[in-house]
């Protein structure tokens, strides 16, 4: 039995994803024998409705000077974050004397849009290698973990913020009370804290269990985020669904009573109650669907192996670490993973040890099937590859929300 990281009640486990390594821990052969694994179980808190990992590696094992994820690998995401930034500039009427803080700015993909408009800004990014990329774009970055202490220091150095923004970071942080405490201190009276993360509603509906990996401590819903905000004299004033990362939610939070609450909030909570996100049954149903996907994908990969077909994978995502290790996918099923991120090249995938090769070699690989690990970028990737796949009679294998072979 574990206590909820938010409200300390008993958390009920609904899925055990087995022994898992560091999802972004791409490694070399000599490192295999010391590879770190932890037991990855996910639970639901019946009181505050938060979905959470029961155990997690130390943060320094995940976020460091060799962090493998560079945000700007997706052109679609660059556009998405440009629009996100514009919406914040409009919402808060930001100008040169305003101050914006981004938590987890990575290589600067979002905050660069504020810098370009000469808006006062601070990026907080503990993974030093990606923070360096942001700095090289002229962005003001501190390479530290955001928490309550950092917020206090930022207030004395820069003053309070008109907007605090964050994308795909909040769900990574187990010490959520220190974060929200920091938000409460750093945010101006009329400031907004806007963040987005993969959404529990989409994950349950699509059985996209691969959104669970070491870095993702929480799967948020409007129900659970509202509860958390209230514990810090804050409140959710808007909730806007996003299509990114297979379905995300953008939460806008303000000091209690300071801003009008959009009708979207009550509407989304109603949707969540209809989906059953206020009780464990919906999550148990999700587990049943995941087990069907597991059976179907392994059966397909075994059949293709027996038939001597060549299967490769596309996108060495963190999500794919959960898939390969939970399903037992090996290099016998999938011979290579192709990816555009240089730091992942010529290394092996965590746990499953499938070799990762540069994307350029994909076009020479001549497979029969391509397993789409980066399914959240399906539109961008499928458009890019349509001609090559068509000309060579290559098929996609998709496993979200169910297992399908797709002819191009
Ligand atoms: N916002 C980017 C990056 C998401 S990856 C995007 O959406 O593409 C998650 C990032 O959060 C990593 O770069 C990691 O280093 C950072 N991170 C993890 N814990 C953090 C913390 N406590 N404060 C600030 N950033 C953190
Ligand atoms: P992503 O799905 O954004 O995140 P996560 O690691 O959190 O699951 O990762 C996308 C990965 O896919 C990244 O390693 C880059 C790679 N990629 C390609 O190789 N080609 C592409 O066209 C795109 C969009 C991504």
Short mmCIF file of C-alpha atoms and ligand atoms in Angstrom, two decimals:
data_model
loop_
_atom_site.label_atom_id
_atom_site.label_comp_id
_atom_site.label_asym_id
_atom_site.label_seq_id
_atom_site.Cartn_x
_atom_site.Cartn_y
_atom_site.Cartn_z
CA UNK A 1 0.00 0.00 0.00
CA UNK A 2 1.30 3.46 -0.94
CA UNK A 3 0.17 6.90 0.15
CA UNK A 4 -1.01 9.42 -2.43
CA UNK A 5 1.68 11.97 -3.34
CA UNK A 6 -0.99 14.67 -3.28
CA UNK A 7 -3.40 13.95 -0.41
CA UNK A 8 -1.73 11.09 1.50
CA UNK A 9 -4.74 8.69 1.21
CA UNK A 10 -4.26 5.04 0.20
CA UNK A 11 -3.54 4.59 -3.52
CA UNK A 12 -5.10 1.59 -5.29
CA UNK A 13 -2.97 -0.15 -7.95
CA UNK A 14 -4.67 -0.86 -11.30
CA UNK A 15 -1.79 -1.89 -13.59
CA UNK A 16 1.62 -3.48 -13.08
CA UNK A 17 3.87 -2.76 -16.07
CA UNK A 18 6.66 -4.91 -14.69
CA UNK A 19 10.36 -4.16 -14.34
CA UNK A 20 11.24 -1.07 -16.37
CA UNK A 21 14.52 0.76 -17.07
CA UNK A 22 15.08 4.54 -17.45
CA UNK A 23 12.89 5.33 -20.49
CA UNK A 24 15.38 7.74 -22.03
CA UNK A 25 18.41 5.73 -20.89
CA UNK A 26 19.79 4.72 -24.31
CA UNK A 27 22.98 2.79 -23.65
CA UNK A 28 26.07 1.05 -25.01
CA UNK A 29 26.78 -2.68 -24.71
CA UNK A 30 29.25 -2.46 -21.78
CA UNK A 31 26.50 -0.71 -19.77
CA UNK A 32 24.00 -3.60 -20.13
CA UNK A 33 25.13 -5.43 -17.01
CA UNK A 34 24.62 -2.45 -14.69
CA UNK A 35 21.36 -1.26 -16.21
CA UNK A 36 18.95 0.10 -13.60
CA UNK A 37 15.39 -1.29 -13.37
CA UNK A 38 12.46 -0.46 -11.10
CA UNK A 39 8.99 -1.93 -10.61
CA UNK A 40 6.51 0.21 -12.53
CA UNK A 41 3.01 0.05 -11.05
CA UNK A 42 0.33 2.68 -11.50
CA UNK A 43 -2.33 3.55 -8.93
CA UNK A 44 -5.44 5.69 -8.50
CA UNK A 45 -6.29 7.77 -5.43
CA UNK A 46 -10.04 7.48 -4.76
CA UNK A 47 -9.98 10.68 -2.68
CA UNK A 48 -8.22 13.27 -4.89
CA UNK A 49 -8.56 11.26 -8.18
CA UNK A 50 -4.85 11.53 -8.99
CA UNK A 51 -3.31 8.74 -11.12
CA UNK A 52 0.31 8.15 -10.19
CA UNK A 53 3.36 5.89 -10.26
CA UNK A 54 3.90 3.98 -7.03
CA UNK A 55 7.67 4.04 -7.34
CA UNK A 56 10.03 6.27 -9.31
CA UNK A 57 13.79 6.56 -9.86
CA UNK A 58 15.65 9.56 -8.36
CA UNK A 59 15.29 12.68 -10.51
CA UNK A 60 19.05 12.92 -11.15
CA UNK A 61 18.91 9.50 -12.85
CA UNK A 62 16.48 10.90 -15.43
CA UNK A 63 17.37 14.58 -15.90
CA UNK A 64 21.07 15.30 -16.33
CA UNK A 65 23.76 16.52 -18.71
CA UNK A 66 23.04 13.69 -21.20
CA UNK A 67 19.25 13.96 -21.37
CA UNK A 68 18.22 12.31 -24.63
CA UNK A 69 15.05 14.23 -25.52
CA UNK A 70 15.42 17.40 -27.59
CA UNK A 71 12.04 19.10 -28.04
CA UNK A 72 12.79 20.69 -31.41
CA UNK A 73 12.93 17.32 -33.25
CA UNK A 74 9.29 17.84 -34.27
CA UNK A 75 8.35 20.65 -36.66
CA UNK A 76 4.74 20.20 -35.69
CA UNK A 77 5.58 20.82 -32.02
CA UNK A 78 7.53 23.99 -32.96
CA UNK A 79 4.35 25.35 -34.53
CA UNK A 80 2.23 24.17 -31.60
CA UNK A 81 4.44 25.99 -29.07
CA UNK A 82 4.53 29.14 -31.21
CA UNK A 83 0.73 29.20 -30.99
CA UNK A 84 0.82 28.39 -27.25
CA UNK A 85 3.18 31.38 -26.72
CA UNK A 86 0.96 33.71 -28.80
CA UNK A 87 -2.09 32.73 -26.78
CA UNK A 88 -0.27 33.64 -23.54
CA UNK A 89 0.93 36.98 -24.98
CA UNK A 90 -2.69 37.80 -25.90
CA UNK A 91 -4.24 36.51 -22.67
CA UNK A 92 -1.94 38.56 -20.42
CA UNK A 93 -1.27 41.44 -22.88
CA UNK A 94 2.46 40.86 -22.45
CA UNK A 95 5.02 43.46 -23.50
CA UNK A 96 8.71 44.29 -22.97
CA UNK A 97 8.22 45.02 -19.26
CA UNK A 98 6.39 41.72 -18.58
CA UNK A 99 8.01 38.64 -17.06
CA UNK A 100 7.39 35.03 -18.14
CA UNK A 101 8.86 31.89 -16.58
CA UNK A 102 8.92 28.55 -18.37
CA UNK A 103 9.41 25.42 -16.27
CA UNK A 104 11.29 22.73 -18.24
CA UNK A 105 12.08 24.81 -21.33
CA UNK A 106 14.32 22.09 -22.80
CA UNK A 107 16.05 23.44 -25.96
CA UNK A 108 13.95 26.61 -25.93
CA UNK A 109 11.22 25.44 -28.32
CA UNK A 110 8.50 27.54 -26.61
CA UNK A 111 10.30 30.29 -24.70
CA UNK A 112 12.21 31.39 -27.82
CA UNK A 113 8.92 32.95 -28.98
CA UNK A 114 8.95 35.34 -25.98
CA UNK A 115 12.64 36.10 -26.38
CA UNK A 116 12.09 37.01 -30.04
CA UNK A 117 9.53 39.63 -28.90
CA UNK A 118 11.93 41.01 -26.23
CA UNK A 119 9.58 39.95 -23.42
CA UNK A 120 11.34 39.47 -20.05
CA UNK A 121 11.77 35.75 -19.46
CA UNK A 122 13.44 32.98 -17.50
CA UNK A 123 13.72 29.37 -18.60
CA UNK A 124 14.22 26.75 -15.87
CA UNK A 125 15.83 23.59 -17.24
CA UNK A 126 17.83 21.13 -15.09
CA UNK A 127 19.08 18.94 -17.98
CA UNK A 128 22.25 20.81 -18.78
CA UNK A 129 22.80 19.64 -22.38
CA UNK A 130 19.37 20.75 -23.60
CA UNK A 131 19.58 23.95 -21.48
CA UNK A 132 22.83 24.79 -23.33
CA UNK A 133 21.00 24.63 -26.66
CA UNK A 134 18.42 27.12 -25.31
CA UNK A 135 21.20 29.40 -24.01
CA UNK A 136 22.87 29.35 -27.41
CA UNK A 137 19.66 30.89 -28.82
CA UNK A 138 20.15 33.87 -26.46
CA UNK A 139 17.49 32.70 -23.99
CA UNK A 140 17.95 33.44 -20.28
CA UNK A 141 18.09 29.96 -18.69
CA UNK A 142 18.96 28.66 -15.24
CA UNK A 143 19.97 25.01 -15.20
CA UNK A 144 18.20 23.90 -12.01
CA UNK A 145 15.10 22.02 -10.89
CA UNK A 146 12.10 24.28 -10.34
CA UNK A 147 10.71 24.10 -6.80
CA UNK A 148 9.52 26.37 -4.00
CA UNK A 149 13.07 27.52 -3.15
CA UNK A 150 13.90 28.38 -6.77
CA UNK A 151 10.63 30.36 -6.98
CA UNK A 152 11.63 32.42 -3.91
CA UNK A 153 15.03 33.17 -5.44
CA UNK A 154 13.44 34.12 -8.76
CA UNK A 155 11.09 36.57 -7.01
CA UNK A 156 14.02 38.33 -5.31
CA UNK A 157 16.07 38.44 -8.51
CA UNK A 158 13.39 39.27 -11.12
CA UNK A 159 10.12 40.05 -9.29
CA UNK A 160 6.84 38.16 -9.75
CA UNK A 161 5.69 36.66 -13.04
CA UNK A 162 2.79 37.66 -15.29
CA UNK A 163 2.73 34.14 -16.65
CA UNK A 164 4.31 30.83 -15.73
CA UNK A 165 4.12 28.24 -18.47
CA UNK A 166 5.09 24.61 -18.82
CA UNK A 167 4.50 21.75 -21.25
CA UNK A 168 5.04 18.06 -20.64
CA UNK A 169 6.93 18.77 -17.44
CA UNK A 170 4.46 18.99 -14.52
CA UNK A 171 3.53 15.33 -14.91
CA UNK A 172 7.24 14.51 -14.43
CA UNK A 173 7.50 15.95 -10.94
CA UNK A 174 6.62 13.94 -7.81
CA UNK A 175 7.23 16.85 -5.39
CA UNK A 176 4.13 18.62 -6.66
CA UNK A 177 3.43 20.53 -3.43
CA UNK A 178 6.80 22.26 -3.63
CA UNK A 179 5.99 23.20 -7.26
CA UNK A 180 2.53 24.59 -6.46
CA UNK A 181 3.91 26.37 -3.42
CA UNK A 182 6.47 27.96 -5.76
CA UNK A 183 3.75 28.92 -8.26
CA UNK A 184 1.74 30.58 -5.48
CA UNK A 185 4.78 32.67 -4.49
CA UNK A 186 6.06 33.52 -7.98
CA UNK A 187 2.76 34.40 -9.66
CA UNK A 188 1.55 38.03 -9.65
CA UNK A 189 -1.90 38.65 -8.22
CA UNK A 190 -3.38 38.69 -11.74
CA UNK A 191 -0.86 36.21 -13.20
CA UNK A 192 -1.66 32.86 -14.83
CA UNK A 193 0.03 29.50 -14.64
CA UNK A 194 -0.66 27.59 -17.86
CA UNK A 195 0.55 24.04 -18.34
CA UNK A 196 -0.28 21.07 -20.52
CA UNK A 197 0.39 17.38 -20.21
CA UNK A 198 -0.84 14.07 -21.64
CA UNK A 199 -4.46 13.72 -20.52
CA UNK A 200 -5.83 10.82 -18.45
CA UNK A 201 -9.10 10.98 -20.44
CA UNK A 202 -7.33 10.29 -23.77
CA UNK A 203 -5.06 7.68 -22.22
CA UNK A 204 -8.01 5.72 -20.86
CA UNK A 205 -9.97 6.00 -24.09
CA UNK A 206 -7.04 5.06 -26.36
CA UNK A 207 -5.50 2.52 -23.99
CA UNK A 208 -2.26 4.47 -24.57
CA UNK A 209 -0.52 2.88 -21.59
CA UNK A 210 2.88 3.88 -23.05
CA UNK A 211 2.35 7.39 -21.67
CA UNK A 212 3.37 5.73 -18.42
CA UNK A 213 7.14 5.61 -17.93
CA UNK A 214 9.64 6.54 -15.25
CA UNK A 215 9.48 10.29 -15.96
CA UNK A 216 5.68 10.46 -15.92
CA UNK A 217 4.80 10.44 -12.22
CA UNK A 218 1.24 11.62 -12.86
CA UNK A 219 -1.53 11.28 -15.41
CA UNK A 220 -3.61 14.39 -14.80
CA UNK A 221 -7.31 15.12 -15.21
CA UNK A 222 -9.23 18.34 -14.55
CA UNK A 223 -10.67 16.61 -11.47
CA UNK A 224 -7.27 15.86 -9.96
CA UNK A 225 -5.59 19.14 -10.96
CA UNK A 226 -8.51 21.11 -9.46
CA UNK A 227 -8.06 19.28 -6.18
CA UNK A 228 -4.31 19.98 -6.17
CA UNK A 229 -4.75 23.69 -7.05
CA UNK A 230 -7.27 24.18 -4.23
CA UNK A 231 -4.73 22.89 -1.73
CA UNK A 232 -2.58 25.94 -2.64
CA UNK A 233 -5.19 28.73 -2.78
CA UNK A 234 -5.19 28.47 -6.55
CA UNK A 235 -7.95 27.38 -8.93
CA UNK A 236 -8.34 26.01 -12.45
CA UNK A 237 -9.95 28.75 -14.56
CA UNK A 238 -9.77 27.03 -17.94
CA UNK A 239 -9.24 23.55 -19.42
CA UNK A 240 -8.59 23.20 -23.15
CA UNK A 241 -8.06 19.82 -24.87
CA UNK A 242 -5.04 19.57 -27.21
CA UNK A 243 -4.25 16.97 -29.87
CA UNK A 244 -0.53 16.82 -29.03
CA UNK A 245 1.12 13.72 -27.55
CA UNK A 246 -1.88 11.60 -28.41
CA UNK A 247 -4.25 13.88 -26.49
CA UNK A 248 -3.28 16.44 -23.87
CA UNK A 249 -5.04 18.97 -21.64
CA UNK A 250 -4.01 22.58 -21.14
CA UNK A 251 -4.85 23.86 -17.65
CA UNK A 252 -4.96 27.59 -16.83
CA UNK A 253 -4.59 28.31 -13.14
CA UNK A 254 -4.89 31.58 -11.21
CA UNK A 255 -4.97 32.77 -7.61
CA UNK A 256 -8.34 31.89 -6.09
CA UNK A 257 -11.06 34.45 -6.87
CA UNK A 258 -8.84 36.61 -9.09
CA UNK A 259 -10.05 35.59 -12.55
CA UNK A 260 -13.28 34.52 -14.18
CA UNK A 261 -13.72 30.75 -14.48
CA UNK A 262 -14.48 29.52 -17.99
CA UNK A 263 -17.48 27.24 -18.56
CA UNK A 264 -14.98 24.76 -20.05
CA UNK A 265 -13.95 23.69 -16.55
CA UNK A 266 -17.36 22.40 -15.40
CA UNK A 267 -17.98 20.97 -18.89
CA UNK A 268 -14.72 18.99 -18.84
CA UNK A 269 -15.36 17.72 -15.30
CA UNK A 270 -18.74 16.47 -16.49
CA UNK A 271 -17.02 14.66 -19.39
CA UNK A 272 -14.57 13.11 -16.93
CA UNK A 273 -17.36 11.89 -14.68
CA UNK A 274 -19.08 10.33 -17.70
CA UNK A 275 -15.80 8.61 -18.57
CA UNK A 276 -15.64 7.34 -14.98
CA UNK A 277 -12.37 9.10 -14.13
CA UNK A 278 -13.69 9.67 -10.60
CA UNK A 279 -13.48 5.98 -9.72
CA UNK A 280 -11.05 3.11 -10.25
CA UNK A 281 -13.40 1.07 -12.49
CA UNK A 282 -12.49 3.07 -15.62
CA UNK A 283 -8.80 2.43 -14.97
CA UNK A 284 -9.38 -1.30 -14.46
CA UNK A 285 -11.24 -1.37 -17.78
CA UNK A 286 -8.20 0.39 -19.32
CA UNK A 287 -5.94 -2.39 -18.01
CA UNK A 288 -8.12 -5.02 -19.71
CA UNK A 289 -7.79 -3.18 -23.03
CA UNK A 290 -4.01 -2.92 -22.64
CA UNK A 291 -3.74 -6.67 -22.11
CA UNK A 292 -5.63 -7.28 -25.37
CA UNK A 293 -3.19 -4.97 -27.22
CA UNK A 294 -0.28 -6.85 -25.64
CA UNK A 295 -1.60 -10.23 -26.83
CA UNK A 296 -2.42 -8.98 -30.32
CA UNK A 297 0.90 -7.22 -30.93
CA UNK A 298 3.05 -10.07 -29.66
CA UNK A 299 1.01 -12.56 -31.72
CA UNK A 300 1.53 -10.42 -34.84
CA UNK A 301 5.28 -9.95 -34.26
CA UNK A 302 5.72 -13.69 -33.58
CA UNK A 303 3.86 -14.54 -36.79
CA UNK A 304 6.00 -12.12 -38.83
CA UNK A 305 9.17 -13.53 -37.26
CA UNK A 306 8.04 -17.05 -38.20
CA UNK A 307 7.36 -15.88 -41.77
CA UNK A 308 10.86 -14.34 -41.95
CA UNK A 309 9.57 -10.80 -42.46
CA UNK A 310 11.77 -7.83 -41.65
CA UNK A 311 10.23 -5.52 -39.05
CA UNK A 312 11.89 -2.26 -38.00
CA UNK A 313 10.59 0.55 -35.77
CA UNK A 314 10.22 4.30 -36.24
CA UNK A 315 11.01 6.72 -33.38
CA UNK A 316 13.05 5.74 -30.32
CA UNK A 317 10.49 7.35 -28.03
CA UNK A 318 10.45 7.15 -24.25
CA UNK A 319 7.01 5.62 -24.63
CA UNK A 320 8.45 2.71 -26.62
CA UNK A 321 10.56 1.72 -23.60
CA UNK A 322 7.34 0.85 -21.75
CA UNK A 323 6.00 -1.02 -24.79
CA UNK A 324 9.09 -3.15 -25.46
CA UNK A 325 9.74 -4.01 -21.82
CA UNK A 326 6.13 -4.72 -20.84
CA UNK A 327 5.36 -6.73 -24.01
CA UNK A 328 8.72 -8.52 -24.19
CA UNK A 329 9.64 -7.19 -27.64
CA UNK A 330 13.24 -8.12 -28.54
CA UNK A 331 15.66 -7.51 -31.46
CA UNK A 332 14.34 -10.82 -32.84
CA UNK A 333 10.97 -9.14 -33.38
CA UNK A 334 12.23 -5.66 -34.33
CA UNK A 335 15.72 -5.49 -35.76
CA UNK A 336 16.37 -1.71 -35.59
CA UNK A 337 14.78 1.53 -34.42
CA UNK A 338 15.35 4.59 -36.63
CA UNK A 339 15.34 8.05 -35.05
CA UNK A 340 16.40 11.62 -35.87
CA UNK A 341 18.02 12.34 -32.46
CA UNK A 342 21.86 12.17 -32.75
CA UNK A 343 22.41 11.35 -29.04
CA UNK A 344 20.37 8.15 -29.43
CA UNK A 345 22.26 6.91 -32.52
CA UNK A 346 24.39 3.76 -32.40
CA UNK A 347 23.13 3.04 -28.90
CA UNK A 348 20.66 0.41 -27.72
CA UNK A 349 17.12 0.96 -26.52
CA UNK A 350 16.66 0.74 -22.72
CA UNK A 351 15.93 -2.75 -21.43
CA UNK A 352 15.05 -4.38 -24.77
CA UNK A 353 18.45 -3.50 -26.31
CA UNK A 354 17.23 -2.95 -29.85
CA UNK A 355 19.90 -1.03 -31.84
CA UNK A 356 19.02 2.60 -32.64
CA UNK A 357 20.23 3.94 -35.98
CA UNK A 358 20.17 7.37 -37.64
CA UNK A 359 17.00 8.19 -39.50
CA UNK A 360 18.92 8.56 -42.79
CA UNK A 361 19.49 4.77 -42.80
CA UNK A 362 15.75 4.08 -42.61
CA UNK A 363 15.40 4.80 -46.31
CA UNK A 364 18.00 2.13 -47.06
CA UNK A 365 16.61 -0.46 -44.65
CA UNK A 366 14.03 -2.04 -46.94
CA UNK A 367 11.78 -3.58 -44.29
CA UNK A 368 8.46 -5.36 -44.82
CA UNK A 369 6.81 -3.65 -41.83
CA UNK A 370 7.47 -0.54 -39.73
CA UNK A 371 6.26 -0.46 -36.14
CA UNK A 372 5.33 3.14 -35.37
CA UNK A 373 6.68 3.87 -31.89
CA UNK A 374 6.26 7.66 -32.41
CA UNK A 375 2.50 7.18 -32.97
CA UNK A 376 1.78 10.60 -31.48
CA UNK A 377 3.49 12.12 -34.53
CA UNK A 378 1.67 9.79 -36.96
CA UNK A 379 0.36 12.52 -39.25
CA UNK A 380 3.75 14.26 -39.64
CA UNK A 381 5.63 10.99 -40.09
CA UNK A 382 3.19 9.22 -42.40
CA UNK A 383 3.06 12.23 -44.70
CA UNK A 384 6.86 12.32 -44.80
CA UNK A 385 7.21 8.60 -45.59
CA UNK A 386 4.25 7.95 -47.86
CA UNK A 387 6.23 7.79 -51.12
CA UNK A 388 9.04 5.58 -49.82
CA UNK A 389 6.57 3.18 -48.19
CA UNK A 390 4.31 3.05 -51.24
CA UNK A 391 7.14 2.55 -53.74
CA UNK A 392 8.52 -0.34 -51.71
CA UNK A 393 5.28 -1.99 -50.57
CA UNK A 394 6.09 -1.40 -46.90
CA UNK A 395 3.30 -1.48 -44.28
CA UNK A 396 2.87 0.31 -40.95
CA UNK A 397 2.08 -1.53 -37.73
CA UNK A 398 0.06 0.60 -35.29
CA UNK A 399 -0.94 -0.39 -31.74
CA UNK A 400 -2.90 2.63 -30.45
CA UNK A 401 -5.82 2.30 -29.74
CA UNK A 402 -5.61 -1.28 -31.10
CA UNK A 403 -3.28 -3.39 -33.22
CA UNK A 404 -3.59 -2.76 -36.97
CA UNK A 405 -1.54 -3.24 -40.11
CA UNK A 406 -1.89 -0.20 -42.35
CA UNK A 407 -1.29 -0.39 -46.08
CA UNK A 408 0.06 2.86 -47.47
N1 LIG B 1 8.71 21.46 -22.51
C1 LIG B 1 9.41 20.59 -23.42
C2 LIG B 1 10.24 19.52 -22.72
C3 LIG B 1 9.50 18.38 -22.10
S1 LIG B 1 10.60 17.10 -21.52
C4 LIG B 1 8.46 19.96 -24.41
O1 LIG B 1 7.25 19.91 -24.19
O2 LIG B 1 8.94 19.45 -25.43
C5 LIG B 1 10.60 17.39 -19.79
C6 LIG B 1 11.62 18.42 -19.37
O3 LIG B 1 11.38 18.74 -18.00
C7 LIG B 1 13.06 17.93 -19.45
O4 LIG B 1 13.79 18.80 -20.27
C8 LIG B 1 13.53 17.93 -17.97
O5 LIG B 1 14.88 18.24 -17.83
C9 LIG B 1 12.61 18.99 -17.37
N2 LIG B 1 12.38 18.91 -15.90
C10 LIG B 1 12.26 17.82 -15.12
N3 LIG B 1 12.06 18.18 -13.82
C11 LIG B 1 12.04 19.54 -13.78
C12 LIG B 1 11.88 20.53 -12.75
N4 LIG B 1 11.68 20.19 -11.47
N5 LIG B 1 11.95 21.83 -13.09
C13 LIG B 1 12.15 22.20 -14.38
N6 LIG B 1 12.29 21.32 -15.40
C14 LIG B 1 12.24 20.01 -15.11
P1 LIG B 2 8.18 12.03 -28.54
O1 LIG B 2 7.07 11.19 -28.98
O2 LIG B 2 8.03 13.49 -28.72
O3 LIG B 2 8.40 11.84 -27.01
P2 LIG B 2 8.63 10.73 -25.95
O4 LIG B 2 10.08 10.40 -26.06
O5 LIG B 2 8.26 11.57 -24.80
O6 LIG B 2 7.77 9.51 -26.08
O7 LIG B 2 9.56 11.57 -29.22
C1 LIG B 2 9.65 11.55 -30.57
C2 LIG B 2 10.85 10.73 -30.96
O8 LIG B 2 10.67 10.36 -32.32
C3 LIG B 2 12.15 11.49 -30.86
O9 LIG B 2 13.18 10.61 -30.44
C4 LIG B 2 12.40 11.95 -32.30
C5 LIG B 2 11.72 10.90 -33.12
N1 LIG B 2 11.16 11.38 -34.37
C6 LIG B 2 11.70 10.93 -35.57
O10 LIG B 2 12.64 10.11 -35.57
N2 LIG B 2 11.19 11.39 -36.74
C7 LIG B 2 10.16 12.28 -36.79
O11 LIG B 2 9.71 12.68 -37.88
C8 LIG B 2 9.60 12.73 -35.54
C9 LIG B 2 8.45 13.69 -35.53
C10 LIG B 2 10.13 12.25 -34.36
#
